[in-house]
Amino acid sequence: MKDGLKTIYKGPWSYWVGAVILAILNILVLVIRQVPWGITTNIEAWSAWLAKVLGLIQNEDITFEQLMLSSGTYLNLGVILGAFWATLAASQARFRPVKDKKFVLSAIAGGLLMGYGARIAKGCNIGLVLNGIASSSLSGWIFTVAVFIGVWLGSKILLRFLL
Amino acid sequence: MATFQIDIWGEMCPIPLIKTERQLKKMSCGDVLVLETDHSCTSRGIVLWARQHGHEINEKEVANGIWRLELTKRNN
Amino acid sequence: MLKKSQWKLNLGFSFFILFLILLLIQVSLQLTLVFAVSLAIGFTLQKSRFCFTSAFRDPLLVGVTNLTQAVILLLVISVPGFAIAAAIADMANYPLSLYVSPFGVHTVIGGILFGIGMVLAGGCSSGVLMRIGEGFAMQMIAFVGLLIGAFLGKYSLPFWQTSFGEVPGIFLPDKIGWLPAVAVQLFILLVLWKVTRWWQKKQNGVG
């Protein structure tokens, strides 16, 4: 019993417990937000706003107020803060530095590819794999197969350059 | 009964597990491999993998958010 | 290295979250609820070490399928869950839209690039967000890449659409009805689950 309580705030929870809770929370997001959970649409909006602030583009009429009133902003912020809260609750919060320069490069390259890929496909693992399939949309399944091929290619790169 | 240690500090998943797998191939049964990581998923992944492959493994949080793993090789 | 309880920080942070929620409630109840649920999502992702990248990658690289099975379970609940939510919303005249997006060559190219990217960045979009919260510098850097990539993607999508065309979104229940659509998808997920079981056994060998 005491160990069980400790697992709740310390973790790790088993994967299937995580899956069941995430499924319920994901449906809750759909009901409250009236649109399924997604991540990269909002990231794209922020990137366009940042580009506008930096003077890279002029023709966008996106404003800071719009972003702060967009539910996507709170979804993304909530995931970051919730994960930080979870590490704090377990007294496991710390800054975790990068070990090697090659991981800095790999992080930037990976982030770029992910951002670009997610925005031309109009979704990521959450918006298209999870919620595309959950919405019974064919695009979700197509994207999932493509991601699997990409991961296979990515694994080859990882074994070749990062190991 | 030798004790080995490999450096998996700050590395991205699943590189630590691949390194562990390779190191274990060089060790004999009963040898101990000591690993330290600050990555919660890495630690969890290695523990699960080791149990599935019949090795003995002890996970201990030695500092805030830092785990020390002691893996005893049990089979080839 | 000492192990110290971080309860003071945790208490302070809890008050900060409470403050944010109280502030947000003044603006909109919907945003507050969305924020609360996403906090729970972040908490759950971290506590169960959930990782979509790992679900795709680890069967290939290290022969571990536990997370793949967890993602399949997540989908097994979500497919009928969304169908039921949509049906109830329809009856209650509650506006609810699902994600049915048009697709084309750019969906496939995007998926492949996304797949490569998430292996290199050590996390997909949700994984990157969760690991920023966990304090990983690597995913903070990846987030910068994500912003730049999303910006470039936004302005090159029209190019992909005009050069290769696009098919309007196919909503399976429109084609074959709700029940068959859900049943077919659950069947595919069941087959995938069987495949992961077989794969796991094969990888573990005789032992």
Short mmCIF file of C-alpha atoms in Angstrom, two decimals:
data_model
loop_
_atom_site.label_atom_id
_atom_site.label_comp_id
_atom_site.label_asym_id
_atom_site.label_seq_id
_atom_site.Cartn_x
_atom_site.Cartn_y
_atom_site.Cartn_z
CA MET A 1 0.00 0.00 0.00
CA LYS A 2 2.75 2.41 0.99
CA ASP A 3 4.78 1.36 -2.05
CA GLY A 4 1.72 1.86 -4.20
CA LEU A 5 1.33 5.43 -2.94
CA LYS A 6 5.00 6.06 -3.53
CA THR A 7 4.70 4.87 -7.14
CA ILE A 8 1.94 7.41 -7.74
CA TYR A 9 4.19 10.39 -7.15
CA LYS A 10 7.56 8.76 -7.84
CA GLY A 11 6.73 6.65 -10.84
CA PRO A 12 7.24 4.92 -13.08
CA TRP A 13 3.65 4.00 -13.80
CA SER A 14 3.28 1.02 -16.06
CA TYR A 15 2.87 1.83 -19.74
CA TRP A 16 -0.68 0.50 -19.96
CA VAL A 17 -1.79 2.69 -17.04
CA GLY A 18 -0.31 5.64 -18.90
CA ALA A 19 -2.10 4.59 -22.09
CA VAL A 20 -5.50 4.32 -20.39
CA ILE A 21 -5.15 7.69 -18.61
CA LEU A 22 -3.89 9.40 -21.76
CA ALA A 23 -6.81 7.96 -23.75
CA ILE A 24 -9.30 9.41 -21.25
CA LEU A 25 -7.53 12.78 -21.12
CA ASN A 26 -7.33 12.89 -24.92
CA ILE A 27 -11.10 12.37 -25.18
CA LEU A 28 -11.57 15.08 -22.52
CA VAL A 29 -9.54 17.50 -24.64
CA LEU A 30 -11.78 16.69 -27.62
CA VAL A 31 -14.94 17.33 -25.59
CA ILE A 32 -13.73 20.56 -23.94
CA ARG A 33 -11.88 22.03 -26.90
CA GLN A 34 -14.39 20.75 -29.50
CA VAL A 35 -11.37 19.88 -31.64
CA PRO A 36 -8.87 17.07 -30.91
CA TRP A 37 -5.52 17.61 -29.20
CA GLY A 38 -2.77 18.78 -31.54
CA ILE A 39 0.67 20.27 -31.02
CA THR A 40 2.35 21.56 -34.16
CA THR A 41 -0.41 23.80 -35.53
CA ASN A 42 0.14 26.02 -32.51
CA ILE A 43 3.93 25.79 -32.79
CA GLU A 44 3.59 26.92 -36.42
CA ALA A 45 1.47 29.89 -35.33
CA TRP A 46 4.09 30.90 -32.75
CA SER A 47 6.88 30.54 -35.31
CA ALA A 48 4.99 32.82 -37.73
CA TRP A 49 4.48 35.39 -34.96
CA LEU A 50 8.17 35.23 -33.99
CA ALA A 51 9.16 35.70 -37.64
CA LYS A 52 6.86 38.71 -37.82
CA VAL A 53 8.35 40.21 -34.66
CA LEU A 54 11.86 39.63 -36.01
CA GLY A 55 10.85 41.35 -39.24
CA LEU A 56 11.30 38.30 -41.48
CA ILE A 57 7.76 38.48 -42.82
CA GLN A 58 5.24 41.29 -43.08
CA ASN A 59 2.11 39.83 -44.58
CA GLU A 60 0.90 37.81 -41.57
CA ASP A 61 -1.79 39.36 -39.40
CA ILE A 62 -1.16 37.15 -36.39
CA THR A 63 -1.05 38.89 -33.03
CA PHE A 64 0.22 38.03 -29.57
CA GLU A 65 -3.31 38.37 -28.18
CA GLN A 66 -4.61 35.79 -30.66
CA LEU A 67 -1.90 33.36 -29.59
CA MET A 68 -2.61 33.92 -25.90
CA LEU A 69 -6.30 33.20 -26.51
CA SER A 70 -5.61 30.06 -28.53
CA SER A 71 -6.25 26.78 -26.73
CA GLY A 72 -3.25 25.21 -28.50
CA THR A 73 -0.92 27.49 -26.54
CA TYR A 74 -2.31 26.21 -23.24
CA LEU A 75 -2.13 22.60 -24.41
CA ASN A 76 1.57 22.90 -25.19
CA LEU A 77 2.39 24.96 -22.12
CA GLY A 78 0.41 22.53 -19.95
CA VAL A 79 2.37 19.51 -21.20
CA ILE A 80 5.69 21.22 -20.41
CA LEU A 81 4.61 22.45 -16.97
CA GLY A 82 2.83 19.17 -16.15
CA ALA A 83 5.96 17.16 -16.94
CA PHE A 84 8.04 19.57 -14.83
CA TRP A 85 5.53 19.21 -12.01
CA ALA A 86 5.79 15.42 -12.27
CA THR A 87 9.58 15.52 -11.90
CA LEU A 88 9.29 17.96 -8.98
CA ALA A 89 6.75 15.73 -7.21
CA ALA A 90 9.28 12.90 -7.41
CA SER A 91 12.16 15.22 -6.35
CA GLN A 92 13.82 14.40 -9.67
CA ALA A 93 13.95 17.88 -11.17
CA ARG A 94 17.33 18.97 -12.46
CA PHE A 95 18.92 20.52 -15.52
CA ARG A 96 20.09 17.78 -17.84
CA PRO A 97 22.89 19.07 -20.09
CA VAL A 98 23.90 17.69 -23.48
CA LYS A 99 26.95 15.48 -23.41
CA ASP A 100 28.38 15.97 -26.85
CA LYS A 101 28.39 18.47 -29.74
CA LYS A 102 27.06 15.81 -32.07
CA PHE A 103 23.85 15.67 -30.03
CA VAL A 104 23.40 19.43 -30.39
CA LEU A 105 23.60 19.04 -34.16
CA SER A 106 21.31 16.04 -34.11
CA ALA A 107 18.76 17.91 -31.97
CA ILE A 108 18.68 20.89 -34.35
CA ALA A 109 18.53 18.70 -37.46
CA GLY A 110 15.87 16.48 -35.89
CA GLY A 111 13.79 19.43 -34.76
CA LEU A 112 13.98 21.03 -38.21
CA LEU A 113 12.95 17.83 -40.00
CA MET A 114 10.14 17.22 -37.52
CA GLY A 115 8.79 20.74 -37.74
CA TYR A 116 8.95 20.78 -41.52
CA GLY A 117 7.52 17.28 -41.89
CA ALA A 118 4.71 17.88 -39.41
CA ARG A 119 3.66 21.09 -41.11
CA ILE A 120 3.58 19.80 -44.68
CA ALA A 121 1.68 16.70 -43.50
CA LYS A 122 -0.50 18.88 -41.25
CA GLY A 123 -0.01 16.89 -38.08
CA CYS A 124 2.39 15.04 -35.83
CA ASN A 125 2.28 11.89 -33.72
CA ILE A 126 -0.53 13.44 -31.73
CA GLY A 127 -2.53 15.25 -34.39
CA LEU A 128 -2.27 12.60 -37.10
CA VAL A 129 -1.12 9.27 -35.65
CA LEU A 130 -3.19 9.37 -32.47
CA ASN A 131 -6.05 11.67 -33.34
CA GLY A 132 -6.11 11.08 -37.09
CA ILE A 133 -6.65 7.38 -36.45
CA ALA A 134 -8.96 8.08 -33.50
CA SER A 135 -11.00 10.31 -35.86
CA SER A 136 -11.26 7.35 -38.28
CA SER A 137 -9.49 9.36 -40.95
CA LEU A 138 -7.50 7.64 -43.70
CA SER A 139 -4.82 10.36 -43.54
CA GLY A 140 -3.91 9.19 -40.02
CA TRP A 141 -3.12 5.69 -41.23
CA ILE A 142 -1.16 6.92 -44.25
CA PHE A 143 0.91 9.23 -42.06
CA THR A 144 1.55 6.43 -39.54
CA VAL A 145 3.02 4.16 -42.22
CA ALA A 146 5.17 7.04 -43.50
CA VAL A 147 6.43 7.80 -39.98
CA PHE A 148 7.39 4.16 -39.57
CA ILE A 149 9.44 4.29 -42.77
CA GLY A 150 11.03 7.54 -41.57
CA VAL A 151 11.92 6.03 -38.20
CA TRP A 152 13.55 3.10 -39.99
CA LEU A 153 15.67 5.54 -42.03
CA GLY A 154 16.36 7.63 -38.94
CA SER A 155 17.54 4.54 -37.06
CA LYS A 156 20.06 3.86 -39.83
CA ILE A 157 21.37 7.42 -39.47
CA LEU A 158 21.53 7.05 -35.69
CA LEU A 159 23.52 3.82 -35.88
CA ARG A 160 25.86 5.31 -38.50
CA PHE A 161 26.58 8.75 -37.02
CA LEU A 162 25.52 9.00 -33.40
CA LEU A 163 26.58 5.75 -31.79
CA MET B 1 33.12 -11.95 -11.25
CA ALA B 2 34.43 -8.78 -12.79
CA THR B 3 32.76 -5.40 -12.56
CA PHE B 4 32.54 -3.22 -15.65
CA GLN B 5 31.34 0.31 -16.17
CA ILE B 6 30.40 2.12 -19.35
CA ASP B 7 29.67 5.80 -19.82
CA ILE B 8 26.14 6.46 -21.02
CA TRP B 9 25.88 9.85 -19.36
CA GLY B 10 23.70 12.38 -21.16
CA GLU B 11 23.14 10.22 -24.20
CA MET B 12 19.93 10.03 -26.14
CA CYS B 13 17.71 6.95 -26.18
CA PRO B 14 18.30 4.23 -27.29
CA ILE B 15 22.09 4.63 -27.54
CA PRO B 16 22.65 3.62 -23.89
CA LEU B 17 20.73 0.39 -24.43
CA ILE B 18 22.64 -0.45 -27.62
CA LYS B 19 25.94 0.20 -25.81
CA THR B 20 24.78 -1.98 -22.91
CA GLU B 21 23.85 -4.77 -25.31
CA ARG B 22 27.29 -4.63 -26.96
CA GLN B 23 29.15 -4.49 -23.65
CA LEU B 24 27.23 -7.50 -22.29
CA LYS B 25 28.34 -9.57 -25.28
CA LYS B 26 31.95 -9.09 -24.12
CA MET B 27 31.21 -10.14 -20.54
CA SER B 28 30.77 -13.58 -18.98
CA CYS B 29 27.92 -14.83 -16.81
CA GLY B 30 27.95 -13.40 -13.31
CA ASP B 31 29.85 -10.26 -14.31
CA VAL B 32 28.36 -6.97 -13.18
CA LEU B 33 27.83 -3.91 -15.36
CA VAL B 34 27.36 -0.55 -13.64
CA LEU B 35 25.57 2.27 -15.44
CA GLU B 36 24.59 5.78 -14.41
CA THR B 37 22.10 8.04 -16.16
CA ASP B 38 20.02 11.16 -15.60
CA HIS B 39 17.42 10.01 -18.13
CA SER B 40 14.28 8.51 -16.61
CA CYS B 41 13.21 6.80 -19.85
CA THR B 42 16.67 5.34 -20.46
CA SER B 43 16.79 3.88 -16.98
CA ARG B 44 13.31 2.40 -17.31
CA GLY B 45 14.08 1.01 -20.76
CA ILE B 46 17.26 -0.74 -19.65
CA VAL B 47 15.53 -2.26 -16.60
CA LEU B 48 12.70 -3.63 -18.77
CA TRP B 49 15.07 -4.91 -21.44
CA ALA B 50 17.33 -6.64 -18.87
CA ARG B 51 14.38 -8.38 -17.19
CA GLN B 52 13.03 -9.55 -20.54
CA HIS B 53 16.42 -11.05 -21.34
CA GLY B 54 16.71 -12.81 -17.99
CA HIS B 55 19.42 -10.64 -16.42
CA GLU B 56 19.38 -9.46 -12.85
CA ILE B 57 19.09 -5.71 -12.47
CA ASN B 58 18.95 -3.25 -9.59
CA GLU B 59 17.82 0.31 -10.10
CA LYS B 60 18.62 2.88 -7.45
CA GLU B 61 18.08 6.63 -7.47
CA VAL B 62 21.39 7.88 -6.12
CA ALA B 63 20.76 11.62 -6.40
CA ASN B 64 17.84 13.79 -7.48
CA GLY B 65 16.88 12.42 -10.87
CA ILE B 66 20.02 10.31 -11.30
CA TRP B 67 19.79 6.55 -11.45
CA ARG B 68 22.46 3.92 -10.93
CA LEU B 69 21.87 0.54 -12.51
CA GLU B 70 23.67 -2.66 -11.52
CA LEU B 71 23.17 -5.35 -14.10
CA THR B 72 24.35 -8.89 -13.40
CA LYS B 73 24.68 -10.94 -16.55
CA ARG B 74 22.77 -14.19 -16.18
CA ASN B 75 22.86 -15.81 -19.59
CA ASN B 76 24.27 -15.46 -23.06
CA MET C 1 25.79 14.10 -4.91
CA LEU C 2 23.06 14.21 -2.37
CA LYS C 3 19.43 13.35 -2.58
CA LYS C 4 17.36 16.21 -1.26
CA SER C 5 13.62 16.48 -1.13
CA GLN C 6 12.37 19.15 -3.52
CA TRP C 7 9.10 19.66 -1.65
CA LYS C 8 9.67 23.37 -1.10
CA LEU C 9 10.17 23.97 -4.81
CA ASN C 10 7.20 21.74 -5.50
CA LEU C 11 5.00 23.72 -3.10
CA GLY C 12 6.11 26.98 -4.66
CA PHE C 13 5.48 25.66 -8.16
CA SER C 14 2.03 24.37 -7.13
CA PHE C 15 1.12 27.89 -5.98
CA PHE C 16 2.41 29.26 -9.27
CA ILE C 17 0.17 26.83 -11.20
CA LEU C 18 -2.78 27.72 -8.97
CA PHE C 19 -2.10 31.39 -9.67
CA LEU C 20 -2.01 30.74 -13.43
CA ILE C 21 -5.29 28.85 -13.25
CA LEU C 22 -6.98 31.60 -11.24
CA LEU C 23 -5.72 34.15 -13.74
CA LEU C 24 -6.90 32.09 -16.70
CA ILE C 25 -10.35 31.56 -15.20
CA GLN C 26 -10.91 35.32 -15.53
CA VAL C 27 -10.32 34.98 -19.26
CA SER C 28 -12.11 31.80 -20.22
CA LEU C 29 -13.42 28.67 -18.55
CA GLN C 30 -12.71 26.62 -21.67
CA LEU C 31 -9.05 27.64 -21.76
CA THR C 32 -8.74 26.91 -18.03
CA LEU C 33 -10.12 23.40 -18.46
CA VAL C 34 -7.92 22.75 -21.49
CA PHE C 35 -4.90 23.93 -19.47
CA ALA C 36 -5.83 21.70 -16.51
CA VAL C 37 -6.23 18.63 -18.72
CA SER C 38 -2.96 19.29 -20.53
CA LEU C 39 -1.17 19.59 -17.17
CA ALA C 40 -2.52 16.13 -16.38
CA ILE C 41 -1.37 14.92 -19.81
CA GLY C 42 2.16 16.23 -19.19
CA PHE C 43 2.17 14.66 -15.73
CA THR C 44 1.01 11.29 -17.11
CA LEU C 45 3.45 11.33 -20.03
CA GLN C 46 6.35 11.88 -17.64
CA LYS C 47 5.21 9.48 -14.91
CA SER C 48 4.56 6.60 -17.26
CA ARG C 49 7.64 7.45 -19.38
CA PHE C 50 5.34 7.43 -22.39
CA CYS C 51 7.16 8.04 -25.65
CA PHE C 52 5.74 7.75 -29.16
CA THR C 53 9.23 7.84 -30.65
CA SER C 54 10.19 4.82 -28.62
CA ALA C 55 7.03 3.01 -29.71
CA PHE C 56 8.06 3.34 -33.36
CA ARG C 57 11.81 3.03 -32.94
CA ASP C 58 12.54 0.44 -30.27
CA PRO C 59 11.05 -2.59 -32.06
CA LEU C 60 13.46 -1.83 -34.91
CA LEU C 61 16.55 -0.87 -32.93
CA VAL C 62 16.50 -2.90 -29.73
CA GLY C 63 13.62 -5.35 -30.15
CA VAL C 64 11.49 -3.97 -27.32
CA THR C 65 7.76 -3.62 -28.00
CA ASN C 66 6.24 -2.68 -24.62
CA LEU C 67 5.60 0.94 -25.61
CA THR C 68 4.38 -0.03 -29.07
CA GLN C 69 1.75 -2.17 -27.39
CA ALA C 70 0.86 0.71 -25.07
CA VAL C 71 0.34 3.03 -28.06
CA ILE C 72 -1.83 0.37 -29.71
CA LEU C 73 -3.88 0.15 -26.49
CA LEU C 74 -4.18 3.95 -26.51
CA LEU C 75 -5.56 3.76 -30.06
CA VAL C 76 -7.86 0.83 -29.22
CA ILE C 77 -9.52 3.01 -26.57
CA SER C 78 -9.42 6.22 -28.61
CA VAL C 79 -11.07 4.93 -31.81
CA PRO C 80 -14.37 3.85 -30.20
CA GLY C 81 -13.99 6.66 -27.64
CA PHE C 82 -13.96 9.33 -30.34
CA ALA C 83 -16.82 7.59 -32.17
CA ILE C 84 -18.96 7.58 -29.01
CA ALA C 85 -18.06 11.19 -28.19
CA ALA C 86 -18.96 12.24 -31.74
CA ALA C 87 -22.25 10.32 -31.62
CA ILE C 88 -23.28 11.83 -28.26
CA ALA C 89 -22.25 15.32 -29.40
CA ASP C 90 -24.31 14.84 -32.55
CA MET C 91 -27.41 13.88 -30.53
CA ALA C 92 -26.93 16.74 -28.09
CA ASN C 93 -26.23 19.26 -30.86
CA TYR C 94 -22.86 20.01 -29.31
CA PRO C 95 -20.40 21.25 -31.93
CA LEU C 96 -17.50 18.84 -32.21
CA SER C 97 -15.14 18.40 -35.14
CA LEU C 98 -12.73 15.54 -35.67
CA TYR C 99 -9.42 15.67 -37.53
CA VAL C 100 -10.08 14.56 -41.07
CA SER C 101 -7.41 16.19 -43.17
CA PRO C 102 -6.83 16.04 -46.91
CA PHE C 103 -3.76 14.13 -47.92
CA GLY C 104 -1.35 13.71 -50.79
CA VAL C 105 2.32 13.19 -51.52
CA HIS C 106 3.11 15.77 -48.84
CA THR C 107 1.52 13.56 -46.16
CA VAL C 108 3.92 10.74 -47.02
CA ILE C 109 7.00 12.97 -47.42
CA GLY C 110 6.07 14.82 -44.23
CA GLY C 111 5.65 11.56 -42.33
CA ILE C 112 9.02 10.25 -43.47
CA LEU C 113 10.81 13.50 -42.56
CA PHE C 114 8.97 13.58 -39.24
CA GLY C 115 10.01 9.98 -38.53
CA ILE C 116 13.68 10.70 -39.26
CA GLY C 117 13.49 13.89 -37.21
CA MET C 118 12.04 12.33 -34.11
CA VAL C 119 14.75 9.68 -33.95
CA LEU C 120 17.45 12.36 -34.28
CA ALA C 121 15.86 14.75 -31.78
CA GLY C 122 15.17 12.05 -29.19
CA GLY C 123 11.44 12.69 -29.03
CA CYS C 124 8.46 13.58 -31.15
CA SER C 125 6.55 16.80 -30.59
CA SER C 126 4.89 15.63 -27.36
CA GLY C 127 8.14 13.97 -26.28
CA VAL C 128 10.07 17.18 -26.89
CA LEU C 129 7.58 19.20 -24.81
CA MET C 130 7.62 16.64 -21.99
CA ARG C 131 11.43 16.48 -21.95
CA ILE C 132 11.72 20.28 -21.88
CA GLY C 133 9.70 20.01 -18.68
CA GLU C 134 12.06 17.32 -17.44
CA GLY C 135 14.97 19.70 -17.95
CA PHE C 136 16.73 18.18 -20.97
CA ALA C 137 18.89 20.70 -22.81
CA MET C 138 18.84 18.55 -25.92
CA GLN C 139 15.10 18.85 -26.41
CA MET C 140 15.22 22.59 -25.66
CA ILE C 141 17.55 22.86 -28.65
CA ALA C 142 15.28 20.56 -30.65
CA PHE C 143 12.37 22.90 -29.88
CA VAL C 144 14.21 25.78 -31.58
CA GLY C 145 14.65 23.52 -34.60
CA LEU C 146 10.97 22.62 -34.40
CA LEU C 147 9.98 26.30 -34.53
CA ILE C 148 12.20 27.01 -37.55
CA GLY C 149 11.09 23.81 -39.29
CA ALA C 150 7.42 24.58 -38.71
CA PHE C 151 7.94 28.06 -40.15
CA LEU C 152 9.58 26.66 -43.29
CA GLY C 153 6.91 23.98 -43.56
CA LYS C 154 4.10 26.52 -43.37
CA TYR C 155 5.36 28.39 -46.42
CA SER C 156 6.28 25.36 -48.48
CA LEU C 157 3.00 23.47 -48.07
CA PRO C 158 1.36 25.35 -51.01
CA PHE C 159 4.27 24.26 -53.21
CA TRP C 160 3.64 20.59 -52.36
CA GLN C 161 -0.10 20.96 -52.81
CA THR C 162 0.12 22.63 -56.22
CA SER C 163 2.90 20.46 -57.66
CA PHE C 164 1.61 17.08 -56.53
CA GLY C 165 -2.05 17.66 -55.87
CA GLU C 166 -4.12 16.69 -52.89
CA VAL C 167 -6.98 14.30 -52.23
CA PRO C 168 -9.85 15.51 -50.04
CA GLY C 169 -9.87 13.90 -46.60
CA ILE C 170 -11.41 10.46 -46.40
CA PHE C 171 -13.55 9.97 -43.32
CA LEU C 172 -13.98 6.21 -43.08
CA PRO C 173 -17.46 6.30 -41.45
CA ASP C 174 -18.69 8.35 -44.44
CA LYS C 175 -17.61 5.58 -46.78
CA ILE C 176 -18.61 2.46 -44.89
CA GLY C 177 -20.60 3.61 -41.85
CA TRP C 178 -19.59 4.15 -38.24
CA LEU C 179 -19.69 0.58 -36.93
CA PRO C 180 -17.76 -1.06 -39.79
CA ALA C 181 -15.21 1.78 -39.73
CA VAL C 182 -14.56 1.29 -36.01
CA ALA C 183 -14.54 -2.50 -36.41
CA VAL C 184 -12.08 -2.45 -39.32
CA GLN C 185 -9.70 -0.16 -37.43
CA LEU C 186 -9.90 -2.24 -34.26
CA PHE C 187 -9.17 -5.32 -36.34
CA ILE C 188 -6.08 -3.68 -37.88
CA LEU C 189 -4.91 -2.67 -34.39
CA LEU C 190 -5.44 -6.24 -33.15
CA VAL C 191 -3.34 -7.58 -36.03
CA LEU C 192 -0.62 -5.02 -35.25
CA TRP C 193 -0.70 -6.09 -31.60
CA LYS C 194 -0.28 -9.75 -32.62
CA VAL C 195 2.66 -8.73 -34.83
CA THR C 196 4.36 -6.95 -31.92
CA ARG C 197 3.91 -10.05 -29.73
CA TRP C 198 5.44 -12.24 -32.40
CA TRP C 199 8.28 -9.77 -32.97
CA GLN C 200 9.03 -9.56 -29.24
CA LYS C 201 9.19 -13.35 -28.94
CA LYS C 202 11.46 -13.57 -31.96
CA GLN C 203 13.78 -10.88 -30.55
CA ASN C 204 14.01 -12.47 -27.11
CA GLY C 205 14.99 -15.76 -28.71
CA VAL C 206 14.43 -18.98 -26.83
CA GLY C 207 14.99 -17.40 -23.39
#
